Amino acid sequence: MRPEPNSPTLVVNDISFTYHGRDVEAVSDFSLSVKPGELVGLLGPNGAGKSTVLRMMAGLISPSKGSVEAMGINPAIVPRKVAAKAVAFVPASLGVHFPMTVRDFVALGRTAHLRGLFESTHDKKIVADALEFTKITHLANRGYNELSAGEQRRVLVARAIAQEPHVLLLDEPTANLDIAHAVSLLGRISALAKTSGTAIVAAIHDLNIALLFCDRLILLQNGHTVALGLPEAVMQYSTVKKTFGCDVYIGRNEINGRLFVVPMDAPLNE
């Protein structure tokens, strides 16, 4: 059952997290509410806390304070099968230490939905649709470990799509993808949000890819939220320059009206 369009699917209230042995919080007082059909981009330099935020949202680690609710449940404390029906998480990378075909790997996304030991006709269709969604049907019988890093990224996304989650969390979904595959995949993910009502949060390094498809953006630095809102409000010159430590030019594409960012060379005397 999907939530009402104006009711948030994912609610994150003032979460913080400190890794064992560290004195400084990796994430401090992070809050976010995501409605059905929204694609929110999580931006920031390396070490900003993006992956930590996503892992807390997914229930893989528990915040030291604050709360996470996805479809009204805390994914960190409910049984994993229950959490998996609400939230799917695509990690930045995942090694598989035993032989597995792409098709079987994607089928793991159906585990929480299985009513017995074997896939139903419906499960098989969902897996086939997920392979088609990520344009990897031709790789179905290949071994996962035989694939390139970019192909593995699409397999990970396909497994999450097969999970049919209400909340989809993506850690660098376009990493290792060439520009054509990156635009194609995130474009389809954006369309999925709108057509299925899935609430999506994606950590994205490529600012221009994020500006093409995200409804809202969050800018993180050192675990703190620097800015949150519409792309035009977040992608301000002074904010971006200070957060990333890089001079940039921010313009507007005359064809699609979207903002774009170009990094600038540092002066030779710096």
PDB file of C-alpha atoms in Angstrom:
ATOM      1  CA  MET A   1       0.000   0.000   0.000  1.00  0.00           C
ATOM      2  CA  ARG A   2       1.415   3.363  -1.047  1.00  0.00           C
ATOM      3  CA  PRO A   3       1.170   6.421   1.229  1.00  0.00           C
ATOM      4  CA  GLU A   4      -0.966   9.396   0.302  1.00  0.00           C
ATOM      5  CA  PRO A   5       0.778  11.690  -2.225  1.00  0.00           C
ATOM      6  CA  ASN A   6       1.246  14.496   0.303  1.00  0.00           C
ATOM      7  CA  SER A   7       2.270  12.203   3.170  1.00  0.00           C
ATOM      8  CA  PRO A   8       6.022  11.587   3.444  1.00  0.00           C
ATOM      9  CA  THR A   9       7.222   8.055   2.820  1.00  0.00           C
ATOM     10  CA  LEU A  10      10.557   8.652   4.531  1.00  0.00           C
ATOM     11  CA  VAL A  11      10.947  10.825   7.623  1.00  0.00           C
ATOM     12  CA  VAL A  12      14.365  11.448   9.162  1.00  0.00           C
ATOM     13  CA  ASN A  13      14.527  13.520  12.343  1.00  0.00           C
ATOM     14  CA  ASP A  14      17.805  14.967  13.659  1.00  0.00           C
ATOM     15  CA  ILE A  15      19.927  11.837  13.229  1.00  0.00           C
ATOM     16  CA  SER A  16      23.572  11.777  14.249  1.00  0.00           C
ATOM     17  CA  PHE A  17      26.225   9.067  14.131  1.00  0.00           C
ATOM     18  CA  THR A  18      29.747   8.623  15.451  1.00  0.00           C
ATOM     19  CA  TYR A  19      31.943   5.732  14.341  1.00  0.00           C
ATOM     20  CA  HIS A  20      33.628   3.666  17.039  1.00  0.00           C
ATOM     21  CA  GLY A  21      36.912   5.184  18.123  1.00  0.00           C
ATOM     22  CA  ARG A  22      36.153   8.575  16.610  1.00  0.00           C
ATOM     23  CA  ASP A  23      35.641  11.754  18.623  1.00  0.00           C
ATOM     24  CA  VAL A  24      33.919  13.713  15.868  1.00  0.00           C
ATOM     25  CA  GLU A  25      30.431  12.887  14.601  1.00  0.00           C
ATOM     26  CA  ALA A  26      30.329  11.584  11.035  1.00  0.00           C
ATOM     27  CA  VAL A  27      26.798  12.988  10.708  1.00  0.00           C
ATOM     28  CA  SER A  28      25.236  15.660  12.914  1.00  0.00           C
ATOM     29  CA  ASP A  29      21.530  16.504  13.287  1.00  0.00           C
ATOM     30  CA  PHE A  30      20.483  15.461   9.788  1.00  0.00           C
ATOM     31  CA  SER A  31      16.781  15.802   8.942  1.00  0.00           C
ATOM     32  CA  LEU A  32      14.837  15.074   5.763  1.00  0.00           C
ATOM     33  CA  SER A  33      11.289  14.280   4.704  1.00  0.00           C
ATOM     34  CA  VAL A  34      10.695  12.669   1.294  1.00  0.00           C
ATOM     35  CA  LYS A  35       7.277  12.355  -0.337  1.00  0.00           C
ATOM     36  CA  PRO A  36       6.182   9.665  -2.794  1.00  0.00           C
ATOM     37  CA  GLY A  37       7.576  10.335  -6.267  1.00  0.00           C
ATOM     38  CA  GLU A  38      10.425  12.573  -5.131  1.00  0.00           C
ATOM     39  CA  LEU A  39      14.039  12.099  -6.160  1.00  0.00           C
ATOM     40  CA  VAL A  40      16.328  13.853  -3.696  1.00  0.00           C
ATOM     41  CA  GLY A  41      20.018  14.210  -4.468  1.00  0.00           C
ATOM     42  CA  LEU A  42      22.555  13.968  -1.652  1.00  0.00           C
ATOM     43  CA  LEU A  43      25.656  15.971  -2.593  1.00  0.00           C
ATOM     44  CA  GLY A  44      28.938  16.783  -0.927  1.00  0.00           C
ATOM     45  CA  PRO A  45      32.706  16.213  -1.060  1.00  0.00           C
ATOM     46  CA  ASN A  46      34.360  12.938  -0.112  1.00  0.00           C
ATOM     47  CA  GLY A  47      33.892  12.219   3.581  1.00  0.00           C
ATOM     48  CA  ALA A  48      30.881  14.526   3.902  1.00  0.00           C
ATOM     49  CA  GLY A  49      28.753  11.747   5.435  1.00  0.00           C
ATOM     50  CA  LYS A  50      26.566  10.822   2.455  1.00  0.00           C
ATOM     51  CA  SER A  51      27.025   7.051   2.728  1.00  0.00           C
ATOM     52  CA  THR A  52      26.553   7.149   6.489  1.00  0.00           C
ATOM     53  CA  VAL A  53      23.259   8.992   6.086  1.00  0.00           C
ATOM     54  CA  LEU A  54      22.029   6.436   3.549  1.00  0.00           C
ATOM     55  CA  ARG A  55      23.033   3.503   5.763  1.00  0.00           C
ATOM     56  CA  MET A  56      21.100   4.990   8.681  1.00  0.00           C
ATOM     57  CA  MET A  57      18.070   5.509   6.442  1.00  0.00           C
ATOM     58  CA  ALA A  58      18.334   1.876   5.344  1.00  0.00           C
ATOM     59  CA  GLY A  59      18.508   0.625   8.923  1.00  0.00           C
ATOM     60  CA  LEU A  60      21.961  -0.888   8.452  1.00  0.00           C
ATOM     61  CA  ILE A  61      23.332   1.228  11.294  1.00  0.00           C
ATOM     62  CA  SER A  62      21.393   2.922  14.075  1.00  0.00           C
ATOM     63  CA  PRO A  63      21.773   6.630  14.731  1.00  0.00           C
ATOM     64  CA  SER A  64      23.242   7.632  18.081  1.00  0.00           C
ATOM     65  CA  LYS A  65      20.312  10.015  18.348  1.00  0.00           C
ATOM     66  CA  GLY A  66      17.287  10.945  16.287  1.00  0.00           C
ATOM     67  CA  SER A  67      14.913   8.683  14.379  1.00  0.00           C
ATOM     68  CA  VAL A  68      14.240   7.184  10.942  1.00  0.00           C
ATOM     69  CA  GLU A  69      10.827   6.066   9.707  1.00  0.00           C
ATOM     70  CA  ALA A  70      10.137   4.492   6.328  1.00  0.00           C
ATOM     71  CA  MET A  71       6.493   3.672   5.716  1.00  0.00           C
ATOM     72  CA  GLY A  72       5.969   4.206   9.438  1.00  0.00           C
ATOM     73  CA  ILE A  73       8.573   1.666  10.587  1.00  0.00           C
ATOM     74  CA  ASN A  74      12.119   1.973  11.885  1.00  0.00           C
ATOM     75  CA  PRO A  75      14.089  -0.235   9.462  1.00  0.00           C
ATOM     76  CA  ALA A  76      16.866  -0.762  12.011  1.00  0.00           C
ATOM     77  CA  ILE A  77      14.695  -2.593  14.563  1.00  0.00           C
ATOM     78  CA  VAL A  78      12.105  -4.541  12.561  1.00  0.00           C
ATOM     79  CA  PRO A  79      12.897  -7.968  11.026  1.00  0.00           C
ATOM     80  CA  ARG A  80      14.987  -7.613   7.863  1.00  0.00           C
ATOM     81  CA  LYS A  81      12.221  -9.157   5.758  1.00  0.00           C
ATOM     82  CA  VAL A  82       9.835  -6.430   6.921  1.00  0.00           C
ATOM     83  CA  ALA A  83      12.423  -3.698   6.379  1.00  0.00           C
ATOM     84  CA  ALA A  84      13.238  -5.041   2.891  1.00  0.00           C
ATOM     85  CA  LYS A  85       9.637  -4.578   1.783  1.00  0.00           C
ATOM     86  CA  ALA A  86       9.842  -0.917   2.735  1.00  0.00           C
ATOM     87  CA  VAL A  87      13.427   0.057   1.885  1.00  0.00           C
ATOM     88  CA  ALA A  88      15.995  -1.032  -0.708  1.00  0.00           C
ATOM     89  CA  PHE A  89      19.599   0.092  -0.498  1.00  0.00           C
ATOM     90  CA  VAL A  90      22.155   0.079  -3.318  1.00  0.00           C
ATOM     91  CA  PRO A  91      25.676   0.246  -1.828  1.00  0.00           C
ATOM     92  CA  ALA A  92      28.597   1.956  -3.511  1.00  0.00           C
ATOM     93  CA  SER A  93      30.082  -1.454  -4.267  1.00  0.00           C
ATOM     94  CA  LEU A  94      29.497  -5.087  -3.393  1.00  0.00           C
ATOM     95  CA  GLY A  95      31.824  -8.017  -3.889  1.00  0.00           C
ATOM     96  CA  VAL A  96      30.408 -11.512  -4.393  1.00  0.00           C
ATOM     97  CA  HIS A  97      32.743 -14.288  -3.262  1.00  0.00           C
ATOM     98  CA  PHE A  98      30.990 -17.195  -4.939  1.00  0.00           C
ATOM     99  CA  PRO A  99      29.783 -17.807  -8.511  1.00  0.00           C
ATOM    100  CA  MET A 100      26.393 -16.284  -9.260  1.00  0.00           C
ATOM    101  CA  THR A 101      24.734 -15.325 -12.497  1.00  0.00           C
ATOM    102  CA  VAL A 102      23.374 -11.838 -12.971  1.00  0.00           C
ATOM    103  CA  ARG A 103      19.829 -13.188 -13.173  1.00  0.00           C
ATOM    104  CA  ASP A 104      20.165 -15.074  -9.873  1.00  0.00           C
ATOM    105  CA  PHE A 105      21.772 -12.050  -8.223  1.00  0.00           C
ATOM    106  CA  VAL A 106      18.890  -9.782  -9.245  1.00  0.00           C
ATOM    107  CA  ALA A 107      16.409 -12.434  -8.079  1.00  0.00           C
ATOM    108  CA  LEU A 108      17.744 -11.993  -4.536  1.00  0.00           C
ATOM    109  CA  GLY A 109      15.704  -8.810  -4.518  1.00  0.00           C
ATOM    110  CA  ARG A 110      12.559 -10.960  -4.372  1.00  0.00           C
ATOM    111  CA  THR A 111      13.601 -12.779  -1.171  1.00  0.00           C
ATOM    112  CA  ALA A 112      11.369 -10.711   1.117  1.00  0.00           C
ATOM    113  CA  HIS A 113       8.362 -11.352  -1.129  1.00  0.00           C
ATOM    114  CA  LEU A 114       8.682 -15.107  -1.569  1.00  0.00           C
ATOM    115  CA  ARG A 115       5.863 -17.160  -0.083  1.00  0.00           C
ATOM    116  CA  GLY A 116       7.781 -20.404  -0.345  1.00  0.00           C
ATOM    117  CA  LEU A 117      11.150 -21.664  -1.457  1.00  0.00           C
ATOM    118  CA  PHE A 118      10.605 -21.018  -5.138  1.00  0.00           C
ATOM    119  CA  GLU A 119       9.839 -18.013  -7.308  1.00  0.00           C
ATOM    120  CA  SER A 120       6.325 -17.570  -8.599  1.00  0.00           C
ATOM    121  CA  THR A 121       5.508 -16.553 -12.146  1.00  0.00           C
ATOM    122  CA  HIS A 122       5.005 -13.031 -10.795  1.00  0.00           C
ATOM    123  CA  ASP A 123       8.445 -13.034  -9.153  1.00  0.00           C
ATOM    124  CA  LYS A 124      10.058 -14.140 -12.412  1.00  0.00           C
ATOM    125  CA  LYS A 125       8.328 -11.322 -14.287  1.00  0.00           C
ATOM    126  CA  ILE A 126       9.492  -8.738 -11.743  1.00  0.00           C
ATOM    127  CA  VAL A 127      13.084  -9.961 -12.123  1.00  0.00           C
ATOM    128  CA  ALA A 128      12.821  -9.854 -15.931  1.00  0.00           C
ATOM    129  CA  ASP A 129      11.396  -6.330 -15.744  1.00  0.00           C
ATOM    130  CA  ALA A 130      14.242  -5.216 -13.454  1.00  0.00           C
ATOM    131  CA  LEU A 131      16.811  -6.577 -15.898  1.00  0.00           C
ATOM    132  CA  GLU A 132      15.097  -4.699 -18.715  1.00  0.00           C
ATOM    133  CA  PHE A 133      14.801  -1.540 -16.625  1.00  0.00           C
ATOM    134  CA  THR A 134      18.576  -1.416 -16.182  1.00  0.00           C
ATOM    135  CA  LYS A 135      19.237  -2.609 -19.743  1.00  0.00           C
ATOM    136  CA  ILE A 136      21.164  -5.710 -18.668  1.00  0.00           C
ATOM    137  CA  THR A 137      18.909  -8.482 -19.987  1.00  0.00           C
ATOM    138  CA  HIS A 138      21.724  -9.519 -22.326  1.00  0.00           C
ATOM    139  CA  LEU A 139      23.944 -10.105 -19.262  1.00  0.00           C
ATOM    140  CA  ALA A 140      21.448 -12.342 -17.424  1.00  0.00           C
ATOM    141  CA  ASN A 141      23.470 -15.545 -17.796  1.00  0.00           C
ATOM    142  CA  ARG A 142      26.870 -13.955 -17.212  1.00  0.00           C
ATOM    143  CA  GLY A 143      28.654 -14.302 -13.887  1.00  0.00           C
ATOM    144  CA  TYR A 144      28.403 -11.205 -11.711  1.00  0.00           C
ATOM    145  CA  ASN A 145      32.141 -11.247 -11.029  1.00  0.00           C
ATOM    146  CA  GLU A 146      32.879 -11.349 -14.770  1.00  0.00           C
ATOM    147  CA  LEU A 147      31.337  -7.923 -15.306  1.00  0.00           C
ATOM    148  CA  SER A 148      32.925  -4.501 -15.427  1.00  0.00           C
ATOM    149  CA  ALA A 149      32.435  -2.137 -12.496  1.00  0.00           C
ATOM    150  CA  GLY A 150      29.858  -0.166 -14.490  1.00  0.00           C
ATOM    151  CA  GLU A 151      27.895  -3.292 -15.376  1.00  0.00           C
ATOM    152  CA  GLN A 152      27.940  -4.389 -11.738  1.00  0.00           C
ATOM    153  CA  ARG A 153      26.466  -1.017 -10.750  1.00  0.00           C
ATOM    154  CA  ARG A 154      23.480  -1.663 -12.984  1.00  0.00           C
ATOM    155  CA  VAL A 155      23.072  -5.172 -11.551  1.00  0.00           C
ATOM    156  CA  LEU A 156      22.952  -3.737  -8.026  1.00  0.00           C
ATOM    157  CA  VAL A 157      20.295  -1.255  -9.097  1.00  0.00           C
ATOM    158  CA  ALA A 158      18.313  -4.036 -10.796  1.00  0.00           C
ATOM    159  CA  ARG A 159      18.317  -6.094  -7.600  1.00  0.00           C
ATOM    160  CA  ALA A 160      16.929  -3.108  -5.664  1.00  0.00           C
ATOM    161  CA  ILE A 161      14.268  -2.468  -8.331  1.00  0.00           C
ATOM    162  CA  ALA A 162      13.197  -6.126  -8.117  1.00  0.00           C
ATOM    163  CA  GLN A 163      12.674  -5.582  -4.392  1.00  0.00           C
ATOM    164  CA  GLU A 164       9.744  -3.216  -5.216  1.00  0.00           C
ATOM    165  CA  PRO A 165      10.513  -0.905  -2.290  1.00  0.00           C
ATOM    166  CA  HIS A 166       8.589   2.155  -1.175  1.00  0.00           C
ATOM    167  CA  VAL A 167      11.911   3.869  -0.441  1.00  0.00           C
ATOM    168  CA  LEU A 168      14.935   3.438  -2.723  1.00  0.00           C
ATOM    169  CA  LEU A 169      18.343   4.539  -1.425  1.00  0.00           C
ATOM    170  CA  LEU A 170      21.207   4.750  -3.895  1.00  0.00           C
ATOM    171  CA  ASP A 171      24.870   5.286  -3.058  1.00  0.00           C
ATOM    172  CA  GLU A 172      26.532   6.582  -6.228  1.00  0.00           C
ATOM    173  CA  PRO A 173      24.206   4.893  -8.749  1.00  0.00           C
ATOM    174  CA  THR A 174      26.096   6.383 -11.705  1.00  0.00           C
ATOM    175  CA  ALA A 175      29.621   5.552 -10.471  1.00  0.00           C
ATOM    176  CA  ASN A 176      31.753   3.797 -13.117  1.00  0.00           C
ATOM    177  CA  LEU A 177      29.131   4.489 -15.798  1.00  0.00           C
ATOM    178  CA  ASP A 178      29.934   6.369 -18.980  1.00  0.00           C
ATOM    179  CA  ILE A 179      27.927   9.521 -19.581  1.00  0.00           C
ATOM    180  CA  ALA A 180      25.350   7.851 -21.834  1.00  0.00           C
ATOM    181  CA  HIS A 181      24.615   5.058 -19.358  1.00  0.00           C
ATOM    182  CA  ALA A 182      24.645   7.486 -16.420  1.00  0.00           C
ATOM    183  CA  VAL A 183      22.074   9.803 -18.010  1.00  0.00           C
ATOM    184  CA  SER A 184      19.971   6.882 -19.204  1.00  0.00           C
ATOM    185  CA  LEU A 185      19.917   5.109 -15.839  1.00  0.00           C
ATOM    186  CA  LEU A 186      19.212   8.138 -13.663  1.00  0.00           C
ATOM    187  CA  GLY A 187      16.597   9.298 -16.159  1.00  0.00           C
ATOM    188  CA  ARG A 188      14.786   5.981 -15.778  1.00  0.00           C
ATOM    189  CA  ILE A 189      15.141   6.118 -11.996  1.00  0.00           C
ATOM    190  CA  SER A 190      13.621   9.604 -12.013  1.00  0.00           C
ATOM    191  CA  ALA A 191      10.738   8.373 -14.165  1.00  0.00           C
ATOM    192  CA  LEU A 192      10.244   5.395 -11.830  1.00  0.00           C
ATOM    193  CA  ALA A 193       9.791   7.760  -8.898  1.00  0.00           C
ATOM    194  CA  LYS A 194       7.041   9.610 -10.724  1.00  0.00           C
ATOM    195  CA  THR A 195       5.199   6.582 -12.118  1.00  0.00           C
ATOM    196  CA  SER A 196       5.403   4.297  -9.064  1.00  0.00           C
ATOM    197  CA  GLY A 197       5.404   6.828  -6.247  1.00  0.00           C
ATOM    198  CA  THR A 198       8.704   5.518  -4.925  1.00  0.00           C
ATOM    199  CA  ALA A 199      10.590   7.937  -2.663  1.00  0.00           C
ATOM    200  CA  ILE A 200      14.218   8.012  -3.775  1.00  0.00           C
ATOM    201  CA  VAL A 201      17.359   9.442  -2.174  1.00  0.00           C
ATOM    202  CA  ALA A 202      20.597   9.184  -4.142  1.00  0.00           C
ATOM    203  CA  ALA A 203      24.139  10.185  -3.213  1.00  0.00           C
ATOM    204  CA  ILE A 204      25.603  11.608  -6.403  1.00  0.00           C
ATOM    205  CA  HIS A 205      29.108  12.947  -7.075  1.00  0.00           C
ATOM    206  CA  ASP A 206      28.340  14.384 -10.515  1.00  0.00           C
ATOM    207  CA  LEU A 207      26.667  17.734  -9.842  1.00  0.00           C
ATOM    208  CA  ASN A 208      25.411  18.086 -13.406  1.00  0.00           C
ATOM    209  CA  ILE A 209      23.742  14.656 -13.384  1.00  0.00           C
ATOM    210  CA  ALA A 210      22.061  15.616 -10.112  1.00  0.00           C
ATOM    211  CA  LEU A 211      20.902  18.923 -11.570  1.00  0.00           C
ATOM    212  CA  LEU A 212      19.372  17.127 -14.552  1.00  0.00           C
ATOM    213  CA  PHE A 213      17.091  14.828 -12.591  1.00  0.00           C
ATOM    214  CA  CYS A 214      16.734  15.657  -8.893  1.00  0.00           C
ATOM    215  CA  ASP A 215      13.665  17.426  -7.527  1.00  0.00           C
ATOM    216  CA  ARG A 216      15.527  18.636  -4.450  1.00  0.00           C
ATOM    217  CA  LEU A 217      19.143  18.669  -3.335  1.00  0.00           C
ATOM    218  CA  ILE A 218      20.919  18.375   0.001  1.00  0.00           C
ATOM    219  CA  LEU A 219      24.457  19.676   0.326  1.00  0.00           C
ATOM    220  CA  LEU A 220      26.543  18.064   3.078  1.00  0.00           C
ATOM    221  CA  GLN A 221      29.931  19.052   4.450  1.00  0.00           C
ATOM    222  CA  ASN A 222      31.681  17.343   7.372  1.00  0.00           C
ATOM    223  CA  GLY A 223      28.429  15.664   8.378  1.00  0.00           C
ATOM    224  CA  HIS A 224      26.461  18.900   8.530  1.00  0.00           C
ATOM    225  CA  THR A 225      23.665  20.044   6.226  1.00  0.00           C
ATOM    226  CA  VAL A 226      24.856  23.143   4.386  1.00  0.00           C
ATOM    227  CA  ALA A 227      21.763  23.606   2.224  1.00  0.00           C
ATOM    228  CA  LEU A 228      18.507  21.811   1.462  1.00  0.00           C
ATOM    229  CA  GLY A 229      15.900  22.766  -1.113  1.00  0.00           C
ATOM    230  CA  LEU A 230      15.229  23.224  -4.790  1.00  0.00           C
ATOM    231  CA  PRO A 231      18.309  23.002  -7.045  1.00  0.00           C
ATOM    232  CA  GLU A 232      18.249  26.757  -7.747  1.00  0.00           C
ATOM    233  CA  ALA A 233      18.331  27.522  -4.027  1.00  0.00           C
ATOM    234  CA  VAL A 234      21.074  25.021  -3.147  1.00  0.00           C
ATOM    235  CA  MET A 235      23.449  25.505  -6.075  1.00  0.00           C
ATOM    236  CA  GLN A 236      24.578  29.016  -5.223  1.00  0.00           C
ATOM    237  CA  TYR A 237      28.091  30.029  -6.263  1.00  0.00           C
ATOM    238  CA  SER A 238      29.407  30.960  -2.829  1.00  0.00           C
ATOM    239  CA  THR A 239      27.887  27.870  -1.187  1.00  0.00           C
ATOM    240  CA  VAL A 240      29.238  25.433  -3.775  1.00  0.00           C
ATOM    241  CA  LYS A 241      32.703  27.020  -3.806  1.00  0.00           C
ATOM    242  CA  LYS A 242      32.986  26.941  -0.012  1.00  0.00           C
ATOM    243  CA  THR A 243      31.647  23.385   0.321  1.00  0.00           C
ATOM    244  CA  PHE A 244      33.801  21.776  -2.364  1.00  0.00           C
ATOM    245  CA  GLY A 245      36.825  24.073  -2.074  1.00  0.00           C
ATOM    246  CA  CYS A 246      36.797  24.634  -5.809  1.00  0.00           C
ATOM    247  CA  ASP A 247      36.019  27.683  -7.927  1.00  0.00           C
ATOM    248  CA  VAL A 248      33.061  27.018 -10.239  1.00  0.00           C
ATOM    249  CA  TYR A 249      30.928  28.635 -12.871  1.00  0.00           C
ATOM    250  CA  ILE A 250      27.186  28.068 -12.512  1.00  0.00           C
ATOM    251  CA  GLY A 251      25.086  28.757 -15.591  1.00  0.00           C
ATOM    252  CA  ARG A 252      21.754  27.832 -17.105  1.00  0.00           C
ATOM    253  CA  ASN A 253      21.344  25.540 -20.099  1.00  0.00           C
ATOM    254  CA  GLU A 254      19.516  27.411 -22.873  1.00  0.00           C
ATOM    255  CA  ILE A 255      17.980  24.175 -24.199  1.00  0.00           C
ATOM    256  CA  ASN A 256      16.434  22.590 -21.105  1.00  0.00           C
ATOM    257  CA  GLY A 257      16.566  25.494 -18.648  1.00  0.00           C
ATOM    258  CA  ARG A 258      18.523  23.465 -16.091  1.00  0.00           C
ATOM    259  CA  LEU A 259      21.463  24.791 -14.096  1.00  0.00           C
ATOM    260  CA  PHE A 260      24.904  23.422 -14.847  1.00  0.00           C
ATOM    261  CA  VAL A 261      28.255  23.616 -13.069  1.00  0.00           C
ATOM    262  CA  VAL A 262      31.715  23.948 -14.625  1.00  0.00           C
ATOM    263  CA  PRO A 263      34.828  23.666 -12.434  1.00  0.00           C
ATOM    264  CA  MET A 264      37.312  26.481 -12.975  1.00  0.00           C
ATOM    265  CA  ASP A 265      41.101  26.330 -12.990  1.00  0.00           C
ATOM    266  CA  ALA A 266      42.715  27.612  -9.827  1.00  0.00           C
ATOM    267  CA  PRO A 267      44.910  30.690 -10.344  1.00  0.00           C
ATOM    268  CA  LEU A 268      48.581  29.767 -10.795  1.00  0.00           C
ATOM    269  CA  ASN A 269      49.612  31.793  -7.746  1.00  0.00           C
ATOM    270  CA  GLU A 270      47.407  29.793  -5.373  1.00  0.00           C
TER     271      GLU A 270
END
